[in-house]
XYZ file of C-alpha atoms in Angstrom:
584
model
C 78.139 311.085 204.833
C 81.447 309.448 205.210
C 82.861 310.621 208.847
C 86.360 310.513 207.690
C 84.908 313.589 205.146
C 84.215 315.813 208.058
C 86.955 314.215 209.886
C 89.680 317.500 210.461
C 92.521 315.449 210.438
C 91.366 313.357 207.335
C 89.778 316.130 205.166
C 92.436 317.759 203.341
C 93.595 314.661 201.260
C 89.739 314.938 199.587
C 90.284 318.325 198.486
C 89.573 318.964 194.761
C 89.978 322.406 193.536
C 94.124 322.843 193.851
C 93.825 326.660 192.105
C 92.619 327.653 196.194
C 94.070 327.158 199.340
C 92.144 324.320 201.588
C 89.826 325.120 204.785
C 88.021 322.578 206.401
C 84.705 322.526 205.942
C 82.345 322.100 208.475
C 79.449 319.410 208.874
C 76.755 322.890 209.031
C 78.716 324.170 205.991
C 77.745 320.322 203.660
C 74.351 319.697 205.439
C 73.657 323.197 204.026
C 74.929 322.546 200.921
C 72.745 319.302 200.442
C 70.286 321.148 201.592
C 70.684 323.040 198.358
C 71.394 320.504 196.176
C 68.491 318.884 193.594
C 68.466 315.523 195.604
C 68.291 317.292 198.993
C 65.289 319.144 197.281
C 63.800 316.421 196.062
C 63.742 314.512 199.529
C 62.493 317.617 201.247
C 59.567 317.772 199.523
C 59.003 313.770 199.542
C 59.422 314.445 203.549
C 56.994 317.398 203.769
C 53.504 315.142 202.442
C 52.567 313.595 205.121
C 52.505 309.273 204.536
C 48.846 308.144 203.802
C 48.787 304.896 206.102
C 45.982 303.731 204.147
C 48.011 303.063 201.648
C 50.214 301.118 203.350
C 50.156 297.148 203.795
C 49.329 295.873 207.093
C 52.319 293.524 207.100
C 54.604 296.569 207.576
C 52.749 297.827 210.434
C 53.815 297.307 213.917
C 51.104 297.254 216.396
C 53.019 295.341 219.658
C 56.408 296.562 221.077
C 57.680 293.263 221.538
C 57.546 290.419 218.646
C 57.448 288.316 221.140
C 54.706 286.402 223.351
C 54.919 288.180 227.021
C 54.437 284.683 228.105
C 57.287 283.371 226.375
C 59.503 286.788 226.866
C 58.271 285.362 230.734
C 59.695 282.225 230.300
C 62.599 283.095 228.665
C 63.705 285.347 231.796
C 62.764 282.904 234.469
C 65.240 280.344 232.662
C 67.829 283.292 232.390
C 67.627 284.034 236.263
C 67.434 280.419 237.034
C 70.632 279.480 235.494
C 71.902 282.791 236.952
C 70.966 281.541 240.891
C 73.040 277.875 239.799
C 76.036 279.466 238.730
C 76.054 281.622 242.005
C 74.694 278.728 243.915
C 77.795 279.479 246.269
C 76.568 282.904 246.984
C 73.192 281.468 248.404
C 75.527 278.966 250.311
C 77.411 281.261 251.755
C 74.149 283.149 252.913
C 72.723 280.100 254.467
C 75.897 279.066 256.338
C 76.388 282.782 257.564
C 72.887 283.217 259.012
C 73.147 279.642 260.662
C 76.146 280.972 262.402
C 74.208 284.191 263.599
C 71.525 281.925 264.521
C 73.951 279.763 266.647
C 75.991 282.800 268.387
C 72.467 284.108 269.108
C 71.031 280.611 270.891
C 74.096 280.486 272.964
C 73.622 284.270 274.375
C 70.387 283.753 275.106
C 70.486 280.149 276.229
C 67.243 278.950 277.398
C 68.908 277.794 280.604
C 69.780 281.323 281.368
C 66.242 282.626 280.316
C 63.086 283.174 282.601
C 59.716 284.775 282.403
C 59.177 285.793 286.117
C 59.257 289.412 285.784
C 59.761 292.519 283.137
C 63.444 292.084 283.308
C 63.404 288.536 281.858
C 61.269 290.076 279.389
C 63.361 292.514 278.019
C 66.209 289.858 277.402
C 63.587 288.116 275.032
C 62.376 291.457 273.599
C 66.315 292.015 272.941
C 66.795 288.537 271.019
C 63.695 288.873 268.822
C 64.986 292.488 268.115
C 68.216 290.776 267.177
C 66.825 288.275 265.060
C 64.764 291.307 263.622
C 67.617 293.143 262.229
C 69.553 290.318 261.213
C 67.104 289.010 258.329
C 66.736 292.710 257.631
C 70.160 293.112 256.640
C 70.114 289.415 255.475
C 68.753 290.797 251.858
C 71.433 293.539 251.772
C 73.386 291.205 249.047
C 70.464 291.893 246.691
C 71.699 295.861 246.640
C 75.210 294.571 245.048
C 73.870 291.909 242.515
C 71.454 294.133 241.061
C 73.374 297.060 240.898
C 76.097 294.710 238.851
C 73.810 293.109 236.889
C 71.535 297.013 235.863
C 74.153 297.553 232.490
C 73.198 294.320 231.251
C 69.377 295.102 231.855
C 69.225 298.737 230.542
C 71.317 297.470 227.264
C 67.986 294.476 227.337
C 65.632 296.848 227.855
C 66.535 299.441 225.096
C 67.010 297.049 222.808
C 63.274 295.690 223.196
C 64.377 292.561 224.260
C 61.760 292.326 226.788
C 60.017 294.264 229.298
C 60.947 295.326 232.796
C 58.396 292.839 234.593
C 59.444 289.991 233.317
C 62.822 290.623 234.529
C 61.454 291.402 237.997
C 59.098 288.690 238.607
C 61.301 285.865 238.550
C 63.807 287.580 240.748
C 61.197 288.061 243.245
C 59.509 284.513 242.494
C 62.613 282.221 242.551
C 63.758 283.995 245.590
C 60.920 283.055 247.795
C 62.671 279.136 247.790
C 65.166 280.818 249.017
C 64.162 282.140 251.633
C 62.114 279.992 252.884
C 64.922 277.604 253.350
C 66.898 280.735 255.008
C 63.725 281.170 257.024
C 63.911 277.789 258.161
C 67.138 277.061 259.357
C 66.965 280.410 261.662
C 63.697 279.271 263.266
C 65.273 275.770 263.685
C 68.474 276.975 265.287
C 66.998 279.914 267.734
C 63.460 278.850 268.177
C 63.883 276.241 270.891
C 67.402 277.428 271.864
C 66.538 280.821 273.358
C 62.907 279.394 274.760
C 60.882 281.552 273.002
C 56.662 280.816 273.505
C 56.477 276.900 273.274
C 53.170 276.474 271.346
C 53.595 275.094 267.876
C 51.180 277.607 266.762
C 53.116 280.839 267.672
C 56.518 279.193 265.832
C 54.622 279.041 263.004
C 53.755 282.756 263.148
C 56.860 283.617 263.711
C 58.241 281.466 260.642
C 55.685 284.295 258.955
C 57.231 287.242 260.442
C 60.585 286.197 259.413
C 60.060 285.271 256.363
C 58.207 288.676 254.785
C 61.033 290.115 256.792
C 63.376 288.717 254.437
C 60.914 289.398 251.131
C 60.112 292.787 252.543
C 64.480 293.637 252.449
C 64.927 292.198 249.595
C 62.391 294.157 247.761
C 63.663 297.756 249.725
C 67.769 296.753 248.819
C 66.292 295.862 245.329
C 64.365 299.234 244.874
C 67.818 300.977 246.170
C 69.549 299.561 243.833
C 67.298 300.531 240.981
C 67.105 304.136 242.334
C 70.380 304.950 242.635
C 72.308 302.897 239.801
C 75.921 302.706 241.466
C 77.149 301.445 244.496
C 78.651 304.487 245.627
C 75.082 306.401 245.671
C 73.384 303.507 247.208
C 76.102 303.623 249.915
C 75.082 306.793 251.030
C 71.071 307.665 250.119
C 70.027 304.025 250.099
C 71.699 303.972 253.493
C 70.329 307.187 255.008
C 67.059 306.094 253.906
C 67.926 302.453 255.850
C 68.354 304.751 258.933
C 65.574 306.335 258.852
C 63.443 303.123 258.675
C 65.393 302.150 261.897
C 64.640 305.448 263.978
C 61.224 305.227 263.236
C 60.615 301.484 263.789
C 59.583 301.882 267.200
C 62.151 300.011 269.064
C 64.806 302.554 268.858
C 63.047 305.293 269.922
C 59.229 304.670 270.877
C 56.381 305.444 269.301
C 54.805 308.101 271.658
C 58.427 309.162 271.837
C 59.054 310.245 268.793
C 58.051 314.046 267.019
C 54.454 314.758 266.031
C 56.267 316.157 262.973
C 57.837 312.617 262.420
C 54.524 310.331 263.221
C 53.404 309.987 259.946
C 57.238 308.102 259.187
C 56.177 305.206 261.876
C 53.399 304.174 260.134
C 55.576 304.022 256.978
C 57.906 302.190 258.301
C 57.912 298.283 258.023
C 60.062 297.726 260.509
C 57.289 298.755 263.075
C 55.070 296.331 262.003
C 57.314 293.284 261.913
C 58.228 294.809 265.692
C 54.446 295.085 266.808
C 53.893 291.089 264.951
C 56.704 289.765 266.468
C 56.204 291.344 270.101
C 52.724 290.199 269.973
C 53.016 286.964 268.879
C 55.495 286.051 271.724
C 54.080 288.383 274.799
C 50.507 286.988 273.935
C 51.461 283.898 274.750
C 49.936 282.197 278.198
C 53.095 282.029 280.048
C 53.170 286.099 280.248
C 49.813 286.329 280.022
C 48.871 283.953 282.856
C 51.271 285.985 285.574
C 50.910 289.204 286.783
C 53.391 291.801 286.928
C 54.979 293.639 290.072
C 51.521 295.732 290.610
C 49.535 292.299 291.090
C 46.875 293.777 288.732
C 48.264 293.863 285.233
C 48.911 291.109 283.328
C 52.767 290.456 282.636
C 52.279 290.391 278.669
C 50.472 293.588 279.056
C 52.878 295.065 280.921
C 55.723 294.372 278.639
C 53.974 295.242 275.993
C 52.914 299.132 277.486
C 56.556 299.150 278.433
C 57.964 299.112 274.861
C 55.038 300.938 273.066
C 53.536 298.258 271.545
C 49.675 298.018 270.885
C 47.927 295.392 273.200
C 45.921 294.087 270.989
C 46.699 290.873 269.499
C 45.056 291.390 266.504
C 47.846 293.485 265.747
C 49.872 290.493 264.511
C 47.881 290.100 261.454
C 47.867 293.729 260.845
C 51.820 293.413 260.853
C 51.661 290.391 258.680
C 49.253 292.200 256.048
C 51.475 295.082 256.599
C 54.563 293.541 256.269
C 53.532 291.745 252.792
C 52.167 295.188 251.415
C 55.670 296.337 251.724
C 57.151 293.769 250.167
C 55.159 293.851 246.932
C 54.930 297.542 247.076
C 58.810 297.313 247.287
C 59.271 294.897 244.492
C 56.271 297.198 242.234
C 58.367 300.161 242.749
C 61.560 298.585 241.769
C 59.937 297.012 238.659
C 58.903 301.181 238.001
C 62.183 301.988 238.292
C 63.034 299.950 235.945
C 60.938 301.049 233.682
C 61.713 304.760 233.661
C 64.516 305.347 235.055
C 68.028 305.222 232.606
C 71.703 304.702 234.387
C 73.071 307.261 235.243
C 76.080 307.046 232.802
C 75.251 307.271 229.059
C 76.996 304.897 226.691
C 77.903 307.329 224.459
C 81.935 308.434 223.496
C 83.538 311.508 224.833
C 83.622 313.854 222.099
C 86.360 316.170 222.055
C 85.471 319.838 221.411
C 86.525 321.726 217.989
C 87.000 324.689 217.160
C 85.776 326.261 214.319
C 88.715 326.482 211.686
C 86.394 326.935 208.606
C 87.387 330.363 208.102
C 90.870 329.433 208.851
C 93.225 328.553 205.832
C 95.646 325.866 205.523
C 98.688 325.625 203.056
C 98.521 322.386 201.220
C 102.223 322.136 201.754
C 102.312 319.274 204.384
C 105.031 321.019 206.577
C 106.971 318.767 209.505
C 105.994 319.578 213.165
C 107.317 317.156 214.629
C 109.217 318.214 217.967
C 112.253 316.620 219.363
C 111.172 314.405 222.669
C 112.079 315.194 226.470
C 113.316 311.842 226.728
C 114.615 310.998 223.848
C 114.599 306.601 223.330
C 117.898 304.420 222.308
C 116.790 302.577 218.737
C 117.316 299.084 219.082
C 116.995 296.164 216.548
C 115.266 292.968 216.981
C 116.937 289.057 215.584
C 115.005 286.060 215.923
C 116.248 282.905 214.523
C 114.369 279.483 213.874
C 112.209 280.386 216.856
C 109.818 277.413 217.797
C 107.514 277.041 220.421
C 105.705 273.824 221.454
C 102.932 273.003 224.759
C 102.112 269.825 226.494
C 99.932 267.991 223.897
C 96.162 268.619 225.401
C 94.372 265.841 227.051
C 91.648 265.392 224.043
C 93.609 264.932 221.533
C 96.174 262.430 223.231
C 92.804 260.710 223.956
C 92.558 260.394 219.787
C 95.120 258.512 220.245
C 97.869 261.726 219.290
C 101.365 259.805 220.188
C 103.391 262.893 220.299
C 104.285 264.418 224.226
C 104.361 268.001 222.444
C 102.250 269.940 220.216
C 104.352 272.571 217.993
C 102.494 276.105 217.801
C 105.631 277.697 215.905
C 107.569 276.053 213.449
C 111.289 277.660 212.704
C 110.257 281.515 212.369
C 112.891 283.910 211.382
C 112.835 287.710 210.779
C 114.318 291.015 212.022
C 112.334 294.146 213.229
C 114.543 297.636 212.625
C 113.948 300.358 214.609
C 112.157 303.382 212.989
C 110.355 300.848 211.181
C 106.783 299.784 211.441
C 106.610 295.914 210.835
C 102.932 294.059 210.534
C 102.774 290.714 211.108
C 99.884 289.364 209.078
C 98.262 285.999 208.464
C 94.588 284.833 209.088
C 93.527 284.171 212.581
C 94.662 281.351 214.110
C 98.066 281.511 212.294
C 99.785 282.248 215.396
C 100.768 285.919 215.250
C 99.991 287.364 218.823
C 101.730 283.716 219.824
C 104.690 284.852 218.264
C 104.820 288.325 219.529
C 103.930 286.923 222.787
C 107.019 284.559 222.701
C 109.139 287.316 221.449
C 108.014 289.992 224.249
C 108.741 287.288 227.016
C 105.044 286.937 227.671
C 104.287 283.026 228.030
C 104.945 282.197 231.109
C 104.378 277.993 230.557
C 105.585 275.736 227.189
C 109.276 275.046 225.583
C 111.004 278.470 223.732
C 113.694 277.285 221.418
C 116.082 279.168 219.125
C 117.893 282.599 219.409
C 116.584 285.794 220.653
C 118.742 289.092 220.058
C 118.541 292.432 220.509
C 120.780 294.816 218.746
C 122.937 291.595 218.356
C 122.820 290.578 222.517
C 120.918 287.529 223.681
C 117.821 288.589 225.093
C 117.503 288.906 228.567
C 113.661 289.352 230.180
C 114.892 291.039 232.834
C 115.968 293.961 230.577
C 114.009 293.671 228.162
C 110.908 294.551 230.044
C 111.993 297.876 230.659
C 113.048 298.777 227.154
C 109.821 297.226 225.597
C 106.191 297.829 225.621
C 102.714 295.796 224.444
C 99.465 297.203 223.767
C 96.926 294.189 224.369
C 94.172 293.619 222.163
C 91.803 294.456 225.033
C 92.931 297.065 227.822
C 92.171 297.292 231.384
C 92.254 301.108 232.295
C 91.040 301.744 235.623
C 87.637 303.295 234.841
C 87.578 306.447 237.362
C 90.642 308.008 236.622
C 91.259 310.820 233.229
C 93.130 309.971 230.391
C 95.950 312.606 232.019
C 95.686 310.421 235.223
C 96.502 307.174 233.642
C 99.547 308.101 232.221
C 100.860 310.130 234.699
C 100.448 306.995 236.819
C 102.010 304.634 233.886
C 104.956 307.630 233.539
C 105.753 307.153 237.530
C 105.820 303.959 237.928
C 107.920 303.083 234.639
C 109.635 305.575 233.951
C 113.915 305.815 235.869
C 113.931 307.846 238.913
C 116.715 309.528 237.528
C 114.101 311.487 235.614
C 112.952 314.649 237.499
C 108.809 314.819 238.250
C 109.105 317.604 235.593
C 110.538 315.749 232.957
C 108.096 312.993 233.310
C 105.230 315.875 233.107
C 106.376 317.116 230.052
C 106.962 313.921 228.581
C 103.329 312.692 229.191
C 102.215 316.256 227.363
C 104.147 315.133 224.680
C 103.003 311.590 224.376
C 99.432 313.147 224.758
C 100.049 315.237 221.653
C 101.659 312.070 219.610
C 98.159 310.090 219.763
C 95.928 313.070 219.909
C 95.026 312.910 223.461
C 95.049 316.306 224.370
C 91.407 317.197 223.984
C 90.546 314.668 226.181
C 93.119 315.188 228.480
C 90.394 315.391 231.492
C 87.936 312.976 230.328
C 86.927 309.938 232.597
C 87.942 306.836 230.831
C 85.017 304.888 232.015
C 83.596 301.649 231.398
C 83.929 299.576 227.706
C 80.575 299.999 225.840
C 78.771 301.549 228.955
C 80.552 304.879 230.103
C 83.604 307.240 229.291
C 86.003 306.790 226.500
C 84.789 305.446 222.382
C 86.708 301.959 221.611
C 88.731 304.001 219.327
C 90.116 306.496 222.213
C 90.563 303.784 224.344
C 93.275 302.073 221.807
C 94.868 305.531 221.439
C 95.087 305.429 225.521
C 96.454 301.712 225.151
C 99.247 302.922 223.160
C 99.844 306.097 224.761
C 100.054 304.348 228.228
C 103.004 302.480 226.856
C 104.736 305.385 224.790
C 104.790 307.156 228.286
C 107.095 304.183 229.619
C 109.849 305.654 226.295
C 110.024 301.590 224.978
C 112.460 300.659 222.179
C 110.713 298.728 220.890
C 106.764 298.468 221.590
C 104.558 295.498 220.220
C 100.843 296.501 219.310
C 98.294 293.487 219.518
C 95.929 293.872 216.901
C 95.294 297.582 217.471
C 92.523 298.617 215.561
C 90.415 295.260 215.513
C 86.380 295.970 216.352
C 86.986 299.393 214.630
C 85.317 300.855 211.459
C 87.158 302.296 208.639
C 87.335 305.901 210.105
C 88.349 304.609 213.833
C 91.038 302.390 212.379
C 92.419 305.557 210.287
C 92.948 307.576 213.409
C 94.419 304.736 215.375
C 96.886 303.741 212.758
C 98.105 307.579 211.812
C 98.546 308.007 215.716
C 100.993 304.821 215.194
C 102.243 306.132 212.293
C 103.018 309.878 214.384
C 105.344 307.388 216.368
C 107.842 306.209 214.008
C 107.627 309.114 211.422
C-alpha cells in the first residue's frame, strides 16, 4: 500500500465519493477491508496450505547463512582490519612513543644507582616499580575501549546484513594485535629492564617479557569485552570502569590477599591482575641475589621474606601458574567479546521516531480547504534578490595544467542572470554537475576562495556579507544536528543565538512554537535527534529540522540545498509541502 494513502496529511486529495464528507481512514480500517476483498481471500487461503518442500527445487533452498566461504569471509576481514591498523598507523605511534616515555620517567625514579637489595626496604622500592610497570600496560590497552566502541555501528549494520560472522571480525583484531604488542612489549623491557636493576639473569628478562606481554593481550581483550557490553562510551565510563576497580581491589597488591573478606575471596582468584602480581613477584624475588641473603631474623631467606610480606605464594612454580592464568584470561576475554558480539544488539535501534496519531477516523472533515494560517510573532521584511552576469572562476587544478591547459583560471559560472521575488518559491534545476549549489553558494556568500564577478543586489542595494548573513538562511544538503539534544532543543538554541536581543526570551519561545507548527514538528517536539541512519530522527524529519533550524533565525530570504534528495516519493511530499507552508 502506497504510504502517502494512509498518510493524514496526504489522504484527502484521493478521496472518491464527493456525495459524503471525507474522514481519514485508518491503516486497521483498509487492512480490514482487503481482508475482505476476493484477492485478500484468495491469498489467505494460498497462505493457510502449508508449502510442500518436496516440491520445491533444491536450487532455491538455502542451507548456509553465509554465501560465502568462512575462509574467505576470514580473509576478507583480516585485509579490512589490516588496512584499518595502516590508516591509524599514527595511533599505534603515538602508543609506542607514550609508553617509551613512561618507561623512561620510570628508569630514572628508580635508577639502578639508587637501588639495592640489602634488606626488605630495598625490596619494596622494586616491588613498587614492577607494580608500576604492572598497571601501566594494564591501562596501555584502554585505547581498544574507544576504537571499538566507534567502530560497533559499522559492525552491527555488517552483521545484520549477513555480511559475515562475528568471529571473523574478532580474530584478526586479536591476531594482528599481537605484532603490536610485542613491539610495545619490547621497547618497555628495553628501556626499564636494565635501568631500574631488576634480576640480571637473561632468563628471568625473558619471563618477564611474558608477563608483560599477556598483560597487554589480557587488557586488551577486558577493554574490548567492555566495549562490546556496554555499546557507548558513556556506559563504559562508568560500569566498565567500576568493574576495572574491582579487578584492582582484589589483585592482591592493594589490599592483600589474607586481607581481604571471606565474602570477597572467591573475586581474587578471578582476578587477573593477581596472577600477573604473583608471576611477576616471583620471577624477580626468586632470583639468587634475594634468595642467597638472609633477612633481618638471620634464618629466612630475603626472597622469602619479601614475598610473606606482600602475600605472595612462595612457591616459584607459581610463575607458570600466572602465565597459564594470565593467557586464560586473555582468550576467555577475547571469547566473551566475540559472544557479545554475537548476541548482543546496540543499544539504539535504527529505526525513525514515529510521531503518535490520534485516531480521527470517526472525525469528519469538510472538503472545503479552509486557510489556517496564523500571522507570525516576528513577522520577516520581504526582500528581492538581482544578480547580473555573475561569473565565478578557480585556480586552474594542477592535472589539468599538466595536460598542457594554458589558461591560469578555470570558469565554473559563465554570465548567470536572474531575480528571486520574495513570496516566491524559485527551483534552480539542471543535471548534476551543472553548477547549481555553486551558484547558490556564490550568491549566499559561501565560497570563501576563487574570483566573484558581476553585481549582487538585494532589494536594489549591493550586497553586503556582513548583512546579508543575518537576513538569510541555507539548509545544506547534509545537516549536522548535535545528536543528544530534542528537536525543541535545537531550535531554541538556533532561536538564541540568531535571533536580535531586542526580542524578549518570550517572543523567541513562541516563535520557535510557531516555526515547529510550519514544518510539522510538533509531535516530535521531545524526540532525540540522534545519529543519521543509526539512532533518533528518519532522513525525512531531519530535513524538516534543517529547515526549521533556519526559519527560527526569521531569514528573508533562505536558500534550500537540494532538500529532499535520498528521499522516496512520500518523504519528498512532506518535505516539500512543509516548504510550501512557508511561502503560502
Amino acid at each position: 500500500m502506497c504510504l502517502y494513502v494512509t498518510s493524514k496529511k496526504d489522504q484527502e486529495q484521493y478521496w472518491v465519493d464527493q456525495t459524503k464528507p471525507y474522514r481519514y481512514i485508518t491503516v486497521p480500517e483498509f487492512a480490514s477491508k482487503f481482508k475482505t476483498f476476493h484477492v485478500g481471500t484468495k491469498l489467505s487461503n494460498e497462505l493457510s496450505v502449508p508449502f510442500d518442500k518436496s516440491k520445491g527445487h533444491k536450487a532455491a533452498l538455502v542451507f548456509d547463512k553465509y554465501s560465502v566461504k568462512k575462509s574467505e569471509l576470514l580473509k576478507t576481514c583480516w585485509d579490512k582490519e589490516w588496512m584499518l591498523m595502516k590508516r591509524n598507523s599514527f595511533f599505534y605511534v603515538f602508543k609506542t612513543v607514550q609508553i617509551i616515555i613512561i618507561a623512561a620517567i620510570l628508569s630514572t625514579v628508580f635508577l639502578r644507582t639508587e637501588m639495592n637489595t640489602r634488606n626488605v626496604a630495598d625490596g619494596n622500592m622494586y616491588m613498587g616499580a614492577l607494580l608500576f610497570g604492572l598497571i601501566v600496560n594494564m591501562f596501555n590497552g584502554l585505547a581498544e575501549m574507544a576504537m571499538t566502541i566507534q567502530r560497533l555501528p559499522v559492525f552491527y549494520k555488517q552483521r545484520d546484513l549477513l555480511f559475515h560472522p562475528p568471529w571473523t571480525y574478532t580474530l584478526p583484531t586479536f591476531l594482528l594485535g599481537i605484532p603490536i604488542s610485542i613491539f610495545e612489549t619490547t621497547a618497555w623491557m628495553v628501556v626499564t629492564y636494565y635501568s631500574i636493576g631488576l634480576a640480571p639473569e637473561a632468563e628471568r628478562f625473558f619471563k618477564q617479557f611474558l608477563i608483560i606481554f599477556l598483560i597487554q593481550q589480557m587488557a586488551a581483550g577486558i577493554f574490548r569485552f567492555i566495549a562490546s557490553i556496554c555499546r557507548t562510551m558513556t556506559i563504559a565510563n562508568t560500569g566498565g570502569m567500576l568493574a576495572l576497580l574491582v579487578v584492582f581491589l582484589t589483585g592482591g597488591f592493594l589490599l592483600p590477599r589474607r586481607e581481604i573478606p571471606v565474602w570477597w575471596r572467591w573475586a581474587f582468584w578471578a582476578s587477573p591482575l593477581s596472577y600477573g602480581f604473583n608471576a611477576i613477584s616471583v620471577n624477580e624475588l626468586f632470583a639468587p641475589r634475594w634468595m642467597n641473603k638472609l633477612s633481618s631474623d638471620n634464618t629466612t631467606r630475603l626472597g622469602t621474606t619479601m614475598l610473606n610480606m606482600w602475600d605472595v605464594f612462595d612457591d616459584e612454580n607459581w610463575y607458570w601458574i600466572g602465565i597459564g592464568g594470565l593467557f586464560g584470561f586473555a582468550v576467555l576475554f577475547n571469547g566473551l567479546f566475540t559472544l557479545a558480539l554475537s548476541y548482543l544488539d546496540p543499544l539504539g535501534k535504527p529505526q525513525a521516531i514515529l510521531p503518535k496519531e490520534e485516531d480521527e477516523s470517526k472525525k469528519e472533515i469538510p472538503m472545503e480547504n479552509v486557510s489556517t494560517k496564523k500571522g507570525m510573532v516576528l513577522p520577516f521584511t520581504p526582500l528581492a534578490l538581482s544578480f547580473d552576469d555573475v561569473k565565478y572562476f578557480v585556480d586552474m587544478p594542477a592535472e589539468m595544467r599538466d595536460q598542457g591547459v594554458q589558461e591560469t583560471r578555470l570558469q565554473l559560472l559563465k554570465g548567470v542572470t536572474s531575480t528571486f521575488r520574495p513570496g516566491v518559491l524559485t527551483a534552480l534545476m539542471g543535471v548534476s554537475g551543472a553548477g547549481k549549489t555553486t551558484l547558490m553558494d556564490v550568491l549566499a556568500g559561501r565560497k570563501t576562495g576563487g574570483y566573484i564577478e558581476g553585481d549582487i543586489r538585494v532589494s536594489g542595494f549591493p550586497k553586503k556579507q556582513e548583512t546579508f548573513a543575518r537576513i538569510s538562511g541555507y539548509c545544506e544538503q547534509t545537516d549536522i544536528h548535535s545528536p543528544q539534544v530534542t528537536v525543541r532543543e535545537s531550535l531554541i538554541f538556533s532561536a538564541f543565538l540568531r535571533l536580535a536581543k531586542e526580542v524578549s526570551k518570550e517572543e523567541k519561545m513562541m516563535f520557535v512554537d510557531q516555526v515547529m507548527e510550519l514544518v510539522e514538528l510538533v509531535d516530535l517536539k521531545d524526540a532525540i535527534v540522534g545519529l543519521p541512519g543509526v539512532t533518533g530522527l528518519s532522513t525525512e524529519q531531519r530535513k524538516r529540522l534543517t529547515i526549521a533550524v533556519e526559519l527560527v533565525a526569521n531569514p528573508s530570504i533562505i536558500f534550500m540545498d537540494e532538500p529532499t534528495s535520498g528521499l522516496d516519493a512520500r518523504a519528498a511530499a512532506i518535505v516539500m509541502r512543509a516548504v510550501q507552508n512557508i511561502y503560502c
